Tab-separated table of C-alpha atoms and ligand atoms in Angstrom:
chain	number	residue	atom	x	y	z
E	1357	UNK	CA	30.404	-11.689	16.941
E	1358	UNK	CA	27.468	-9.391	17.523
E	1359	UNK	CA	23.745	-10.164	17.557
E	1360	UNK	CA	21.569	-7.609	15.791
E	1361	UNK	CA	17.768	-7.685	16.083
E	1362	UNK	CA	15.652	-6.101	13.336
E	1363	UNK	CA	18.567	-6.054	10.914
E	1364	UNK	CA	16.323	-6.373	7.843
E	1365	UNK	CA	14.528	-3.088	8.566
E	1366	UNK	CA	15.507	0.415	7.534
E	1367	UNK	CA	18.110	1.358	10.150
E	1368	UNK	CA	19.075	-2.227	11.009
E	1369	UNK	CA	19.969	-3.129	7.425
E	1370	UNK	CA	21.964	0.083	6.994
E	1371	UNK	CA	23.755	-0.790	10.222
E	1372	UNK	CA	24.579	-4.372	9.147
E	1373	UNK	CA	25.813	-3.214	5.720
E	1374	UNK	CA	27.973	-0.462	7.248
E	1375	UNK	CA	29.294	-2.770	9.966
E	1376	UNK	CA	30.450	-5.441	7.531
E	1377	UNK	CA	31.926	-2.784	5.238
E	1378	UNK	CA	34.157	-1.739	8.136
E	1379	UNK	CA	34.677	-4.881	10.269
E	1380	UNK	CA	35.211	-8.563	9.766
E	1381	UNK	CA	33.384	-9.315	12.994
E	1382	UNK	CA	30.379	-11.484	12.041
E	1383	UNK	CA	26.758	-10.502	12.602
E	1384	UNK	CA	23.884	-12.764	13.566
E	1385	UNK	CA	20.768	-10.980	12.360
E	1386	UNK	CA	17.475	-11.994	14.030
E	1387	UNK	CA	14.458	-10.567	12.235
E	1388	UNK	CA	10.805	-11.570	12.060
E	1389	UNK	CA	10.442	-10.130	8.541
E	1390	UNK	CA	7.274	-8.187	9.259
E	1391	UNK	CA	5.991	-5.939	6.456
E	1392	UNK	CA	8.935	-3.633	7.334
E	1393	UNK	CA	11.662	-6.281	7.091
E	1394	UNK	CA	13.147	-6.859	3.669
E	1395	UNK	CA	15.897	-9.303	2.776
E	1396	UNK	CA	16.437	-7.428	-0.501
E	1397	UNK	CA	18.162	-4.756	1.608
E	1398	UNK	CA	20.822	-7.357	2.446
E	1399	UNK	CA	21.112	-8.938	-0.991
E	1400	UNK	CA	24.753	-7.881	-1.304
E	1401	UNK	CA	25.526	-10.126	1.706
E	1402	UNK	CA	23.878	-13.295	0.449
E	1403	UNK	CA	27.192	-15.097	-0.128
E	1404	UNK	CA	28.982	-13.464	2.791
E	1405	UNK	CA	29.754	-15.932	5.588
E	1406	UNK	CA	30.086	-13.059	8.052
E	1407	UNK	CA	26.313	-12.515	7.946
E	1408	UNK	CA	24.059	-15.161	9.508
E	1409	UNK	CA	20.380	-14.389	8.982
E	1410	UNK	CA	17.847	-15.971	11.347
E	1411	UNK	CA	14.144	-15.605	10.584
E	1412	UNK	CA	12.457	-15.355	13.984
E	1413	UNK	CA	10.821	-13.330	16.711
E	1414	UNK	CA	12.583	-11.560	19.581
E	1415	UNK	CA	9.600	-12.728	21.679
E	1416	UNK	CA	10.547	-16.393	21.149
E	1417	UNK	CA	12.374	-17.219	24.392
E	1418	UNK	CA	13.746	-20.597	23.266
E	1419	UNK	CA	14.988	-19.264	19.943
E	1420	UNK	CA	16.770	-16.287	21.513
E	1421	UNK	CA	18.338	-18.486	24.223
E	1422	UNK	CA	19.570	-20.997	21.647
E	1423	UNK	CA	21.044	-18.245	19.443
E	1424	UNK	CA	22.930	-16.781	22.384
E	1425	UNK	CA	24.217	-20.212	23.435
E	1426	UNK	CA	25.265	-21.157	19.902
E	1427	UNK	CA	26.889	-17.891	18.785
E	1428	UNK	CA	28.085	-16.400	22.103
E	1429	UNK	CA	27.905	-12.740	20.975
E	1430	UNK	CA	29.892	-10.055	22.771
E	1431	UNK	CA	27.007	-7.623	22.276
E	1432	UNK	CA	23.324	-7.433	21.401
E	1433	UNK	CA	22.207	-4.454	19.300
E	1434	UNK	CA	18.455	-4.198	19.593
E	1435	UNK	CA	16.782	-2.466	16.623
E	1436	UNK	CA	13.700	-4.701	16.226
E	1437	UNK	CA	10.457	-2.831	16.781
E	1438	UNK	CA	7.174	-1.782	15.336
E	1439	UNK	CA	8.226	1.718	14.315
E	1440	UNK	CA	5.436	3.641	12.566
E	1441	UNK	CA	3.392	6.093	14.656
E	1442	UNK	CA	0.347	6.028	12.320
E	1443	UNK	CA	0.209	2.228	12.464
E	1444	UNK	CA	0.347	2.417	16.272
E	1445	UNK	CA	-2.773	4.603	16.175
E	1446	UNK	CA	-4.653	2.079	14.018
E	1447	UNK	CA	-3.379	-1.023	15.847
E	1448	UNK	CA	-1.425	-0.563	19.078
E	1449	UNK	CA	-1.397	-4.254	20.138
E	1450	UNK	CA	1.569	-5.200	17.932
E	1451	UNK	CA	3.538	-2.331	19.472
E	1452	UNK	CA	2.942	-3.601	22.988
E	1453	UNK	CA	3.772	-7.131	21.883
E	1454	UNK	CA	7.069	-6.439	20.123
E	1455	UNK	CA	8.345	-3.228	21.686
E	1456	UNK	CA	7.481	-4.046	25.306
E	1457	UNK	CA	7.042	-7.818	25.635
E	1458	UNK	CA	9.643	-8.578	22.980
E	1459	UNK	CA	12.225	-6.328	24.604
E	1460	UNK	CA	11.419	-7.923	27.960
E	1461	UNK	CA	12.001	-11.424	26.538
E	1462	UNK	CA	15.274	-10.309	24.982
E	1463	UNK	CA	16.439	-8.740	28.252
E	1464	UNK	CA	15.585	-11.893	30.211
E	1465	UNK	CA	17.525	-14.055	27.764
E	1466	UNK	CA	20.445	-11.582	27.713
E	1467	UNK	CA	20.589	-11.510	31.508
E	1468	UNK	CA	20.648	-15.291	31.756
E	1469	UNK	CA	23.357	-15.555	29.107
E	1470	UNK	CA	25.426	-12.705	30.564
E	1471	UNK	CA	25.215	-14.155	34.098
E	1472	UNK	CA	26.876	-17.349	32.858
E	1473	UNK	CA	29.838	-15.646	31.135
E	1474	UNK	CA	33.430	-15.628	32.419
E	1475	UNK	CA	34.340	-12.441	34.309
E	1476	UNK	CA	36.266	-10.807	31.427
E	1477	UNK	CA	33.498	-11.545	28.901
E	1478	UNK	CA	30.912	-10.315	31.394
E	1479	UNK	CA	32.712	-7.003	31.770
E	1480	UNK	CA	33.033	-6.543	28.016
E	1481	UNK	CA	29.424	-7.531	27.150
E	1482	UNK	CA	26.973	-4.806	26.037
E	1483	UNK	CA	23.210	-4.683	25.419
E	1484	UNK	CA	22.617	-1.647	23.208
E	1485	UNK	CA	18.997	-0.561	22.968
E	1486	UNK	CA	18.100	1.630	19.979
E	1487	UNK	CA	15.376	4.061	20.974
E	1488	UNK	CA	13.780	7.290	19.900
E	1489	UNK	CA	13.457	10.956	20.818
E	1490	UNK	CA	9.657	10.523	20.734
E	1491	UNK	CA	9.748	9.223	24.330
E	1492	UNK	CA	10.248	12.834	25.472
E	1493	UNK	CA	6.935	14.028	24.000
E	1494	UNK	CA	6.352	17.301	22.204
E	1495	UNK	CA	8.175	20.652	22.467
E	1496	UNK	CA	6.801	24.170	22.200
E	1497	UNK	CA	8.318	26.532	19.619
E	1498	UNK	CA	10.798	28.104	22.038
E	1499	UNK	CA	11.484	25.158	24.364
E	1500	UNK	CA	15.082	23.936	24.667
E	1501	UNK	CA	15.785	20.675	22.821
E	1502	UNK	CA	15.463	17.271	24.530
E	1503	UNK	CA	18.448	16.337	26.672
E	1504	UNK	CA	19.158	13.016	28.389
E	1505	UNK	CA	17.525	14.385	31.568
E	1506	UNK	CA	14.282	15.591	29.937
E	1507	UNK	CA	11.318	13.861	31.612
E	1508	UNK	CA	9.598	11.156	29.567
E	1509	UNK	CA	6.168	12.195	28.220
E	1510	UNK	CA	5.280	9.849	25.319
E	1511	UNK	CA	2.116	10.749	23.417
E	1512	UNK	CA	1.440	7.922	20.937
E	1513	UNK	CA	1.073	4.186	21.492
E	1514	UNK	CA	4.378	3.843	19.580
E	1515	UNK	CA	6.322	6.255	21.765
E	1516	UNK	CA	4.684	4.887	24.925
E	1517	UNK	CA	5.793	1.377	23.990
E	1518	UNK	CA	9.347	2.611	23.291
E	1519	UNK	CA	9.356	4.499	26.616
E	1520	UNK	CA	8.298	1.313	28.410
E	1521	UNK	CA	11.128	-0.591	26.733
E	1522	UNK	CA	13.638	2.108	27.727
E	1523	UNK	CA	12.500	1.817	31.348
E	1524	UNK	CA	12.872	-1.968	31.269
E	1525	UNK	CA	16.392	-1.633	29.867
E	1526	UNK	CA	17.270	0.903	32.554
E	1527	UNK	CA	15.949	-1.403	35.271
E	1528	UNK	CA	18.012	-4.372	34.056
E	1529	UNK	CA	21.132	-2.282	34.490
E	1530	UNK	CA	20.127	-0.770	37.806
E	1531	UNK	CA	18.819	-3.982	39.384
E	1532	UNK	CA	20.915	-6.744	37.836
E	1533	UNK	CA	23.984	-4.891	36.597
E	1534	UNK	CA	23.429	-5.871	32.920
E	1535	UNK	CA	25.781	-3.551	30.945
E	1536	UNK	CA	23.158	-1.692	28.923
E	1537	UNK	CA	23.428	1.357	26.668
E	1538	UNK	CA	20.464	3.301	25.286
E	1539	UNK	CA	20.424	5.702	22.353
E	1540	UNK	CA	17.504	8.086	21.740
E	1541	UNK	CA	17.661	9.291	18.176
E	1542	UNK	CA	15.689	11.730	16.050
E	1543	UNK	CA	14.112	11.103	12.610
E	1544	UNK	CA	16.364	9.148	10.268
E	1545	UNK	CA	16.258	9.261	6.477
E	1546	UNK	CA	18.275	7.566	3.732
E	1547	UNK	CA	18.383	4.397	1.611
E	1548	UNK	CA	15.980	1.474	2.323
E	1549	UNK	CA	13.517	3.718	4.194
E	1550	UNK	CA	10.089	2.083	3.923
E	1551	UNK	CA	7.732	4.306	1.887
E	1552	UNK	CA	5.158	4.646	4.662
E	1553	UNK	CA	7.334	7.324	6.342
E	1554	UNK	CA	7.287	10.980	5.281
E	1555	UNK	CA	10.397	11.294	3.088
E	1556	UNK	CA	10.232	8.052	1.069
E	1557	UNK	CA	6.428	8.291	0.767
E	1558	UNK	CA	6.684	11.765	-0.728
E	1559	UNK	CA	9.387	10.719	-3.199
E	1560	UNK	CA	7.492	7.583	-4.251
E	1561	UNK	CA	4.149	9.392	-4.610
E	1562	UNK	CA	5.667	12.316	-6.497
E	1563	UNK	CA	7.241	10.075	-9.115
E	1564	UNK	CA	3.961	8.302	-9.932
E	1565	UNK	CA	1.910	11.509	-10.008
E	1566	UNK	CA	0.039	10.873	-6.750
E	1567	UNK	CA	-0.807	13.559	-4.194
E	1568	UNK	CA	1.693	14.404	-1.450
E	1569	UNK	CA	-0.382	14.185	1.772
E	1570	UNK	CA	0.847	16.715	4.338
E	1571	UNK	CA	-0.833	16.294	7.732
E	1572	UNK	CA	-2.582	19.460	8.969
E	1573	UNK	CA	-0.693	22.699	8.374
E	1574	UNK	CA	2.657	20.941	7.824
E	1575	UNK	CA	4.342	23.150	10.407
E	1576	UNK	CA	5.253	20.239	12.703
E	1577	UNK	CA	9.007	20.197	13.259
E	1578	UNK	CA	11.322	17.178	13.252
E	1579	UNK	CA	15.097	16.897	13.585
E	1580	UNK	CA	16.515	14.917	10.644
E	1581	UNK	CA	19.597	12.680	10.741
E	1582	UNK	CA	21.085	10.767	7.811
E	1583	UNK	CA	20.901	7.048	8.611
E	1584	UNK	CA	24.650	6.501	8.043
E	1585	UNK	CA	25.342	9.048	10.777
E	1586	UNK	CA	23.008	7.206	13.130
E	1587	UNK	CA	24.847	3.951	12.400
E	1588	UNK	CA	28.187	5.645	13.155
E	1589	UNK	CA	26.780	6.956	16.451
E	1590	UNK	CA	25.651	3.461	17.441
E	1591	UNK	CA	29.076	1.992	16.624
E	1592	UNK	CA	30.704	4.694	18.739
E	1593	UNK	CA	28.347	4.158	21.690
E	1594	UNK	CA	28.997	0.408	21.497
E	1595	UNK	CA	32.739	1.043	21.479
E	1596	UNK	CA	33.016	3.696	24.175
E	1597	UNK	CA	29.643	4.316	25.850
E	1598	UNK	CA	29.437	3.923	29.604
E	1599	UNK	CA	27.154	1.075	30.767
E	1600	UNK	CA	23.900	2.350	32.241
E	1601	UNK	CA	24.063	5.620	30.289
E	1602	UNK	CA	21.728	6.999	27.659
E	1603	UNK	CA	22.878	9.101	24.696
E	1604	UNK	CA	20.739	11.430	22.590
E	1605	UNK	CA	21.590	11.308	18.887
E	1606	UNK	CA	20.505	14.056	16.501
E	1607	UNK	CA	21.358	15.938	13.358
E	1608	UNK	CA	21.005	19.580	14.470
E	1609	UNK	CA	18.576	19.836	11.543
E	1610	UNK	CA	15.183	21.064	12.675
E	1611	UNK	CA	12.793	21.403	9.743
E	1612	UNK	CA	9.045	21.901	9.340
E	1613	UNK	CA	7.425	19.049	7.391
E	1614	UNK	CA	6.181	21.338	4.629
E	1615	UNK	CA	9.725	22.676	4.139
E	1616	UNK	CA	11.037	19.117	3.842
E	1617	UNK	CA	8.406	18.324	1.208
E	1618	UNK	CA	9.297	21.509	-0.694
E	1619	UNK	CA	12.986	20.534	-0.697
E	1620	UNK	CA	12.108	17.069	-2.010
E	1621	UNK	CA	9.943	18.542	-4.780
E	1622	UNK	CA	12.672	20.982	-5.784
E	1623	UNK	CA	15.354	18.268	-5.974
E	1624	UNK	CA	13.030	16.016	-7.978
E	1625	UNK	CA	12.138	18.926	-10.290
E	1626	UNK	CA	15.844	19.282	-11.033
E	1627	UNK	CA	16.814	15.587	-11.258
E	1628	UNK	CA	13.689	13.999	-12.733
E	1629	UNK	CA	11.207	16.613	-13.966
E	1630	UNK	CA	7.555	15.560	-14.280
E	1631	UNK	CA	6.546	14.745	-17.861
E	1632	UNK	CA	3.643	17.260	-17.723
E	1633	UNK	CA	6.118	20.085	-17.018
E	1634	UNK	CA	4.570	20.955	-13.646
E	1635	UNK	CA	6.561	21.268	-10.450
E	1636	UNK	CA	6.022	18.368	-8.032
E	1637	UNK	CA	4.919	21.055	-5.541
E	1638	UNK	CA	1.555	21.140	-7.338
E	1639	UNK	CA	0.905	17.599	-6.001
E	1640	UNK	CA	1.010	18.749	-2.339
E	1641	UNK	CA	-2.310	18.200	-0.558
E	1642	UNK	CA	-3.055	19.118	3.045
E	1643	UNK	CA	-5.011	16.324	4.730
E	1644	UNK	CA	-6.543	15.718	8.166
E	1645	UNK	CA	-3.909	15.782	10.879
E	1646	UNK	CA	-2.530	12.762	12.757
E	1647	UNK	CA	-4.422	12.366	16.067
E	1648	UNK	CA	-2.269	13.537	18.988
E	1649	UNK	CA	0.374	14.767	16.543
E	1650	UNK	CA	3.552	15.932	18.343
E	1651	UNK	CA	4.295	19.476	17.243
E	1652	UNK	CA	8.054	19.635	17.587
E	1653	UNK	CA	11.049	17.398	18.328
E	1654	UNK	CA	14.580	18.718	18.778
E	1655	UNK	CA	17.647	16.958	20.121
E	1656	UNK	CA	20.477	18.280	22.229
E	1657	UNK	CA	23.263	15.964	21.054
E	1658	UNK	CA	26.065	17.615	23.013
E	1659	UNK	CA	26.621	14.712	25.445
E	1660	UNK	CA	27.562	12.175	22.755
E	1661	UNK	CA	29.816	14.755	21.103
E	1662	UNK	CA	31.495	15.801	24.359
E	1663	UNK	CA	31.936	12.323	25.867
E	1664	UNK	CA	32.338	10.113	22.789
E	1665	UNK	CA	33.426	12.522	20.078
E	1666	UNK	CA	30.543	11.704	17.692
E	1667	UNK	CA	28.858	14.284	15.527
E	1668	UNK	CA	26.994	13.957	12.231
E	1669	UNK	CA	29.033	14.035	9.016
E	1670	UNK	CA	26.125	14.886	6.687
E	1671	UNK	CA	24.221	18.149	6.523
E	1672	UNK	CA	20.536	17.957	5.587
E	1673	UNK	CA	21.411	19.348	2.148
E	1674	UNK	CA	24.006	16.640	1.368
E	1675	UNK	CA	22.027	13.799	2.954
E	1676	UNK	CA	18.715	14.583	1.300
E	1677	UNK	CA	20.286	14.905	-2.161
E	1678	UNK	CA	21.942	11.470	-1.776
E	1679	UNK	CA	18.658	10.041	-0.567
E	1680	UNK	CA	16.580	11.348	-3.479
E	1681	UNK	CA	19.227	10.059	-5.887
E	1682	UNK	CA	19.106	6.624	-4.189
E	1683	UNK	CA	15.326	6.449	-4.669
E	1684	UNK	CA	15.663	7.478	-8.309
E	1685	UNK	CA	18.280	4.767	-8.827
E	1686	UNK	CA	16.291	2.122	-6.932
E	1687	UNK	CA	12.724	2.440	-8.163
E	1688	UNK	CA	12.521	-1.353	-8.484
E	1689	UNK	CA	13.170	-1.631	-4.723
E	1690	UNK	CA	10.258	0.730	-4.084
E	1691	UNK	CA	7.964	-1.207	-6.427
E	1692	UNK	CA	8.912	-4.473	-4.678
E	1693	UNK	CA	7.873	-3.233	-1.240
E	1694	UNK	CA	4.607	-1.768	-2.536
E	1695	UNK	CA	2.911	-5.141	-2.200
E	1696	UNK	CA	-0.642	-6.065	-1.159
E	1697	UNK	CA	-0.115	-5.190	2.508
E	1698	UNK	CA	1.334	-1.815	1.592
E	1699	UNK	CA	-1.627	-0.908	-0.626
E	1700	UNK	CA	-4.003	-1.995	2.150
E	1701	UNK	CA	-2.124	0.294	4.581
E	1702	UNK	CA	-2.391	3.292	2.252
E	1703	UNK	CA	-6.128	2.731	2.015
E	1704	UNK	CA	-6.500	2.478	5.786
E	1705	UNK	CA	-4.373	5.521	6.616
E	1706	UNK	CA	-5.204	7.938	3.822
E	1707	UNK	CA	-8.654	7.174	2.400
E	1708	UNK	CA	-10.510	8.447	5.459
E	1709	UNK	CA	-8.500	11.671	5.645
E	1710	UNK	CA	-10.237	14.773	4.302
E	1711	UNK	CA	-8.331	17.183	2.077
E	1712	UNK	CA	-7.858	20.531	3.791
E	1713	UNK	CA	-7.525	23.982	2.260
E	1714	UNK	CA	-3.841	24.485	1.347
E	1715	UNK	CA	-1.463	26.499	3.496
E	1716	UNK	CA	1.184	28.882	2.151
E	1717	UNK	CA	2.074	28.250	-1.446
E	1718	UNK	CA	1.021	24.605	-1.385
E	1719	UNK	CA	-1.740	23.759	-3.811
E	1720	UNK	CA	-4.456	21.212	-3.462
E	1721	UNK	CA	-4.791	18.405	-5.950
E	1722	UNK	CA	-7.791	16.188	-6.609
Z	2806	LIG	P1	11.664	-0.610	10.674
Z	2806	LIG	O1	10.202	-0.677	10.966
Z	2806	LIG	O2	12.131	-0.171	9.340
Z	2806	LIG	O3	12.328	-2.038	10.933
Z	2806	LIG	C1	12.008	-2.826	12.042
Z	2806	LIG	C2	12.589	-4.227	11.810
Z	2806	LIG	O4	12.290	-5.029	12.977
Z	2806	LIG	C3	11.979	-4.937	10.617
Z	2806	LIG	O5	12.994	-5.579	9.876
Z	2806	LIG	C4	11.045	-5.972	11.245
Z	2806	LIG	O6	10.874	-7.139	10.464
Z	2806	LIG	C5	11.777	-6.271	12.552
Z	2806	LIG	N1	10.877	-6.777	13.603
Z	2806	LIG	C6	9.674	-6.248	13.974
Z	2806	LIG	N2	9.151	-6.982	14.966
Z	2806	LIG	C7	10.046	-7.971	15.240
Z	2806	LIG	C8	10.069	-9.046	16.182
Z	2806	LIG	N3	9.053	-9.245	17.030
Z	2806	LIG	N4	11.142	-9.860	16.195
Z	2806	LIG	C9	12.171	-9.673	15.316
Z	2806	LIG	N5	12.193	-8.690	14.401
Z	2806	LIG	C10	11.139	-7.845	14.371
Z	2806	LIG	O7	12.275	0.299	11.830
Z	2806	LIG	P2	13.490	1.335	11.761
Z	2806	LIG	O8	12.979	2.635	11.287
Z	2806	LIG	O9	14.636	0.682	11.086
Z	2806	LIG	O10	13.799	1.485	13.320
Z	2806	LIG	C11	14.709	0.604	13.974
Z	2806	LIG	C12	14.772	0.987	15.448
Z	2806	LIG	O11	15.201	2.336	15.575
Z	2806	LIG	C13	13.414	0.906	16.154
Z	2806	LIG	O12	13.629	0.390	17.437
Z	2806	LIG	C14	12.941	2.357	16.204
Z	2806	LIG	O13	12.107	2.563	17.330
Z	2806	LIG	C15	14.257	3.086	16.337
Z	2806	LIG	N6	14.295	4.462	15.798
Z	2806	LIG	C16	13.875	4.724	14.515
Z	2806	LIG	C17	13.991	6.004	14.008
Z	2806	LIG	C18	13.568	6.344	12.591
Z	2806	LIG	O14	13.557	7.534	12.230
Z	2806	LIG	N7	13.242	5.383	11.746
Z	2806	LIG	C19	14.523	7.032	14.806
Z	2806	LIG	C20	14.924	6.732	16.117
Z	2806	LIG	C21	14.824	5.434	16.587
Z	2807	LIG	O1	11.643	10.911	15.955
Z	2807	LIG	C1	12.041	9.597	15.707
Z	2807	LIG	C2	10.891	8.842	15.074
Z	2807	LIG	O2	10.783	9.322	13.746
Z	2807	LIG	C3	11.080	7.334	15.097
Z	2807	LIG	O3	11.087	6.880	16.423
Z	2807	LIG	C4	9.939	6.634	14.324
Z	2807	LIG	O4	10.194	5.246	14.264
Z	2807	LIG	C5	9.910	7.212	12.926
Z	2807	LIG	O5	8.841	6.637	12.210
Z	2807	LIG	C6	9.768	8.733	12.968
Z	2807	LIG	O6	8.458	9.112	13.484
Z	2807	LIG	P1	7.609	10.307	12.823
Z	2807	LIG	O7	6.191	10.108	13.168
Z	2807	LIG	O8	8.229	11.623	13.123
Z	2807	LIG	O9	7.912	9.965	11.267
Z	2807	LIG	P2	6.970	9.971	9.971
Z	2807	LIG	O10	7.872	9.820	8.807
Z	2807	LIG	O11	5.823	9.047	10.096
Z	2807	LIG	O12	6.402	11.472	9.979
Z	2807	LIG	C7	7.269	12.581	9.960
Z	2807	LIG	C8	6.396	13.814	10.038
Z	2807	LIG	O13	5.671	13.933	8.810
Z	2807	LIG	C9	5.360	13.752	11.136
Z	2807	LIG	O14	5.190	15.072	11.681
Z	2807	LIG	C10	4.078	13.332	10.420
Z	2807	LIG	C11	4.255	13.919	9.032
Z	2807	LIG	N1	3.629	13.141	7.932
Z	2807	LIG	C12	3.902	11.831	7.828
Z	2807	LIG	C13	3.336	11.074	6.824
Z	2807	LIG	C14	3.610	9.578	6.737
Z	2807	LIG	C15	2.819	13.793	6.987
Z	2807	LIG	O15	2.610	15.028	7.078
Z	2807	LIG	N2	2.276	13.042	5.995
Z	2807	LIG	C16	2.477	11.697	5.886
Z	2807	LIG	O16	1.895	11.082	4.955
């Protein structure tokens, strides 16, 4: 069996669902169920004996050691993290605690467990660390995309904490020989994406007539990857990646934020027109920028394609259409996660932002 951490979050739950749709190999899923963890994502597995959910913290040494001893996984897939850049600006401590200290605890427990395995099991064991392209910092307009040898230059408390965790993972391979793999992926989107992140927030706000808050001029560029493609990349790296290596994962889909929001508005206009007859584009509002906002991310994903044969199956056009449709079909899921803590977060992040004069064709709303 495999041990997944953070398997009730956005990417983790997509991974667990995809894994069990394709394998009979059981999954132990260790998740703290922070505001971002949601067992509703895994509801279809509630009577499935192949999925063992454990409510707990990766920073709990005794719990992690006992899970490893009891279940004897052949691999650990480490998704658990605090993942939202804006939250890391308001409260970095949780990011240090989970992303750095938590990863350290998990590595210590994995090393102890791995050291006690038989030789064949030891050789086959993998610790796969799921990381981000944000560790590489920000690119200029004409810079080449991030490759696996780009120097780390994290700019937010979130990306700094992920960079620290990547370095710890690297050191456990280099120093102790733990068979680690690291993936650095670009922005994911798809089902079960928590509506604090750009794409689901814009869809959710549009449908209830709220403003669509674009930070600054909206010309910041991200590379977008459909979450199912990310899950396939992780499965492939687990299967064939070389211990000690890192693999960049990306969608070859660089888009400016404002363009993404326009695409979302246009799809919603077609699939679920607003009752007042206006385009959802009229809800776009430019607001004060994110402090330290990285201008551009882009991923050179040639290594994983060349060495492991993975490349994305979805284009942005196919993936984003499926995603909008999923949110239209699952508005109850969105309402469920918009609980007290979520409303408090919106207040904290958006109420102090000023509205800025619109850029391009975007219009300001009250
Ligand atoms: P998410 O915030 O949606 O989910 C994180 C999950 O981890 C939640 O279920 C949460 O309950 C759990 N968790 C948090 N702290 C924990 C702890 N101390 N112990 C156990 N569980 C804990 O995050 P996501 O977007 O699914 O990201 C998953 C991983 O992928 C993260 O490591 C993130 O850095 C990385 N990543 C995300 C993206 C993206 O676009 N979302 C892109 C590249 C890499
Ligand atoms: O690049 C990978 C990273 O992508 C992951 O490591 C992170 O976990 C994930 O959250 C994501 O980080 P971003 O900061 O790029 O994602 P977010 O959805 O928060 O923002 C995407 C872009 O949209 C970013 O330039 C900020 C902007 N934005 C975001 C929000 C929430 C807005 O303009 N308005 C908003 O309200």
